[in-house]
Coordinates of C-alpha atoms in Angstrom, one line a residue:
X20 CA -163.5 71.2 76.5
X21 CA -165.0 72.3 73.1
X22 CA -168.5 71.4 71.9
X23 CA -168.4 70.3 68.2
X24 CA -171.2 69.5 65.8
X25 CA -170.6 67.0 63.0
X26 CA -173.1 67.2 60.1
X27 CA -172.3 64.2 57.9
X28 CA -174.5 61.6 56.2
X29 CA -171.8 59.0 56.0
X30 CA -172.4 57.2 59.3
X31 CA -169.1 55.3 59.4
X32 CA -167.0 58.5 58.7
X33 CA -169.0 60.5 61.2
X34 CA -168.5 57.9 63.9
X35 CA -164.8 57.7 63.2
X36 CA -164.3 61.5 63.4
X37 CA -166.5 61.6 66.5
X38 CA -164.3 59.1 68.4
X39 CA -161.2 61.0 67.4
X40 CA -162.7 64.2 68.7
X41 CA -163.8 62.7 71.9
X42 CA -160.3 61.2 72.4
X43 CA -159.0 64.8 72.0
X44 CA -161.3 65.8 74.9
X45 CA -164.2 67.4 73.0
X46 CA -168.0 67.0 73.4
X47 CA -169.6 65.9 70.1
X48 CA -173.1 66.0 68.6
X49 CA -174.0 64.6 65.2
X50 CA -176.6 65.2 62.5
X51 CA -177.1 63.1 59.4
X52 CA -178.8 65.6 57.1
X53 CA -178.9 69.3 56.3
X54 CA -182.2 70.1 58.0
X55 CA -181.4 68.5 61.4
X56 CA -177.9 69.9 61.2
X57 CA -179.2 73.4 60.7
X58 CA -181.7 73.1 63.5
X59 CA -179.1 71.9 65.9
X60 CA -176.6 74.5 64.9
X61 CA -179.1 77.3 65.4
X62 CA -180.6 76.0 68.7
X63 CA -177.3 75.2 70.4
X64 CA -174.1 77.0 71.1
X65 CA -171.2 75.1 69.4
X66 CA -167.5 76.0 69.4
X67 CA -167.2 74.6 65.9
X68 CA -169.2 72.9 63.2
X69 CA -167.8 70.3 60.8
X70 CA -170.1 70.5 57.9
X71 CA -170.3 68.1 54.9
X72 CA -171.3 69.8 51.6
X73 CA -173.2 66.9 49.9
X74 CA -176.1 66.4 52.4
X75 CA -179.6 65.1 51.9
X76 CA -182.4 67.6 52.4
X77 CA -180.4 70.9 52.4
X78 CA -176.9 71.0 51.0
X79 CA -173.9 72.2 53.1
X80 CA -173.6 75.5 51.3
X81 CA -177.2 76.5 52.1
X82 CA -176.9 75.3 55.7
X83 CA -173.8 77.5 56.0
X84 CA -175.5 80.5 54.6
X85 CA -178.4 80.1 57.0
X86 CA -176.1 79.7 60.0
X87 CA -174.1 82.8 59.0
X88 CA -177.3 84.8 58.9
X89 CA -177.6 84.3 62.7
X90 CA -174.3 83.1 64.1
X91 CA -170.5 83.4 63.6
X92 CA -169.7 79.8 64.9
X93 CA -166.5 78.6 63.1
X94 CA -167.4 76.2 60.3
X95 CA -165.1 73.8 58.5
X96 CA -166.5 72.4 55.2
X97 CA -165.9 68.8 54.4
X98 CA -166.3 68.1 50.7
X99 CA -165.5 65.5 48.1
X100 CA -165.3 68.2 45.5
X101 CA -161.9 69.6 44.7
X102 CA -162.9 72.2 42.1
X103 CA -161.6 75.7 42.8
X104 CA -165.1 77.2 42.4
X105 CA -166.5 74.9 45.1
X106 CA -163.8 76.1 47.5
X107 CA -164.5 79.7 46.5
X108 CA -168.3 79.2 47.1
X109 CA -167.7 77.8 50.5
X110 CA -165.3 80.6 51.6
X111 CA -167.6 83.2 50.1
X112 CA -170.6 81.7 52.0
X113 CA -168.6 82.2 55.3
X114 CA -166.7 79.0 55.9
X115 CA -163.6 79.4 58.1
X116 CA -161.8 76.5 56.3
X117 CA -162.4 73.5 54.2
X118 CA -160.9 70.0 53.8
X119 CA -161.3 67.7 50.9
X120 CA -162.3 64.0 51.1
X121 CA -160.5 61.7 51.5
X122 CA -158.4 63.3 54.3
X123 CA -155.9 62.3 56.9
X124 CA -157.5 62.5 60.4
X125 CA -154.4 64.2 61.6
X126 CA -154.9 67.1 59.2
X127 CA -158.5 67.4 60.1
X128 CA -157.7 67.6 63.8
X129 CA -155.0 70.1 63.2
X130 CA -157.4 72.3 61.2
X131 CA -160.0 72.1 64.0
X132 CA -157.4 73.1 66.6
X133 CA -156.4 76.1 64.5
X134 CA -160.0 77.2 64.1
X135 CA -160.7 76.8 67.8
X136 CA -157.5 78.6 68.8
X137 CA -158.4 81.4 66.4
X138 CA -161.9 81.7 67.9
X139 CA -160.7 81.8 71.5
X140 CA -157.8 84.1 70.6
X141 CA -160.0 86.7 68.8
X142 CA -162.4 86.7 71.7
X143 CA -159.8 87.2 74.4
X144 CA -157.0 89.2 72.9
X145 CA -157.1 93.0 72.7
X146 CA -154.3 92.9 70.2
X147 CA -153.9 89.9 67.9
X148 CA -150.4 88.6 68.0
X149 CA -149.0 85.2 67.0
X150 CA -145.5 84.1 68.0
X151 CA -143.9 81.0 66.6
X152 CA -140.2 80.0 66.8
X153 CA -139.0 83.5 67.8
X154 CA -141.1 85.2 65.1
X155 CA -143.9 87.5 66.2
X156 CA -146.6 88.9 63.9
X157 CA -148.9 91.7 65.2
X158 CA -152.0 91.6 63.0
X159 CA -153.4 94.9 64.2
X160 CA -150.2 96.9 63.9
X161 CA -149.1 95.1 60.8
X162 CA -145.7 94.5 62.3
X163 CA -143.3 91.5 62.3
X164 CA -140.3 90.9 64.5
X165 CA -137.7 88.0 64.6
X166 CA -135.8 87.4 67.8
X167 CA -137.0 90.9 68.9
X168 CA -135.8 92.6 65.8
X169 CA -138.2 94.4 63.5
X170 CA -138.6 92.9 60.0
X171 CA -139.8 95.1 57.2
X172 CA -142.2 93.2 54.9
X173 CA -144.2 94.2 51.8
X174 CA -148.0 93.7 52.0
X175 CA -147.8 90.4 50.0
X176 CA -145.0 89.1 52.2
X177 CA -146.9 90.0 55.3
X178 CA -150.1 88.3 54.1
X179 CA -148.2 85.1 53.1
X180 CA -146.5 85.0 56.5
X181 CA -149.8 85.7 58.3
X182 CA -151.7 82.8 56.6
X183 CA -148.9 80.4 57.2
X184 CA -148.6 81.3 60.9
X185 CA -152.4 81.3 61.4
X186 CA -152.4 77.7 60.0
X187 CA -149.4 76.5 62.0
X188 CA -148.6 72.8 61.5
X189 CA -151.0 72.6 58.4
X190 CA -149.5 72.2 55.0
X191 CA -151.0 74.8 52.6
X192 CA -150.9 74.2 48.9
X193 CA -149.9 76.9 46.4
X194 CA -153.4 77.1 44.9
X195 CA -154.9 78.0 48.2
X196 CA -152.2 80.5 49.0
X197 CA -152.6 82.2 45.7
X198 CA -156.3 82.3 46.0
X199 CA -156.3 83.9 49.5
X200 CA -153.5 86.4 48.8
X201 CA -153.8 87.3 45.1
X202 CA -157.4 86.2 44.5
X203 CA -158.8 83.1 42.8
X204 CA -159.0 84.9 39.5
X205 CA -155.2 85.6 39.5
X206 CA -153.7 84.6 36.1
X207 CA -150.0 85.7 36.6
X208 CA -147.0 83.6 37.2
X209 CA -147.7 80.3 38.9
X210 CA -144.5 80.4 40.9
X211 CA -145.4 83.6 42.7
X212 CA -145.8 81.8 46.0
X213 CA -142.3 80.3 45.7
X214 CA -140.9 83.8 44.9
X215 CA -142.4 85.3 48.0
X216 CA -141.4 82.4 50.2
X217 CA -137.8 83.1 49.1
X218 CA -138.2 86.7 50.1
X219 CA -139.4 85.7 53.6
X220 CA -136.6 83.3 54.0
X221 CA -134.0 85.9 53.0
X222 CA -135.5 88.4 55.5
X223 CA -136.2 86.0 58.4
X224 CA -134.6 82.6 58.1
X225 CA -131.3 83.5 56.6
X226 CA -130.8 86.8 58.5
X227 CA -131.8 85.5 62.0
X228 CA -130.9 81.8 61.7
X229 CA -134.5 80.6 62.0
X230 CA -135.9 77.6 60.2
X231 CA -139.4 78.9 59.8
X232 CA -141.0 78.1 56.5
X233 CA -140.7 74.5 55.4
X234 CA -141.3 73.1 51.9
X235 CA -143.4 70.0 51.4
X236 CA -142.4 68.8 48.0
X237 CA -145.2 68.5 45.5
X238 CA -147.7 70.1 47.9
X239 CA -146.8 73.5 49.3
X240 CA -145.5 75.1 52.5
X241 CA -145.9 74.8 56.3
X242 CA -144.7 76.5 59.4
X243 CA -144.2 74.0 62.2
X244 CA -144.1 75.1 65.8
X245 CA -141.1 74.1 68.0
X246 CA -138.8 73.4 65.1
X247 CA -136.8 76.6 64.9

């Protein structure tokens, strides 16, 4: 059972998310403003914090900065802002992920599971490996294999595969992928993600008969576990 803190001033939304998390088997605490949320985050040991950005008292960015000064608890920012700079500010401040309102509860729960899995995996594993649908990526050795066969990838191909596998079952848009791999100040071709997805499909999907990377039209790409 994971212990999760929700810092959200919209009471109805906070209660809805709380009930969903409890249904998933988690223990949940709530705070309605930045000050009380910060105090609870620093005085308790949480497995994850769901942190709204627009909070009374202290805003979410400042709460996150103060948490990061003392703790490495995974934090997912929840924001109504969709501007790139707001996302960049959150990630630079130490957020593990972000989700924009309004959101589907299924996506939020998936992001929480990924963050919790990443936390437990990094704490327990001597070597960091992820295996999905007969594809294994070794993050420490910078190696990839498909059905036991080594796959040679460029650095950009490796990073793209890593991000998609670390966010298994979560659809990632092209903007986020470009920002995390090429940088948010990238001003090259906008179809760069599509080009590198084709490279990965040629080297993995086509060569080994694995349906790994799926296209979500108008949004981006996703790797879904158990659908090889």
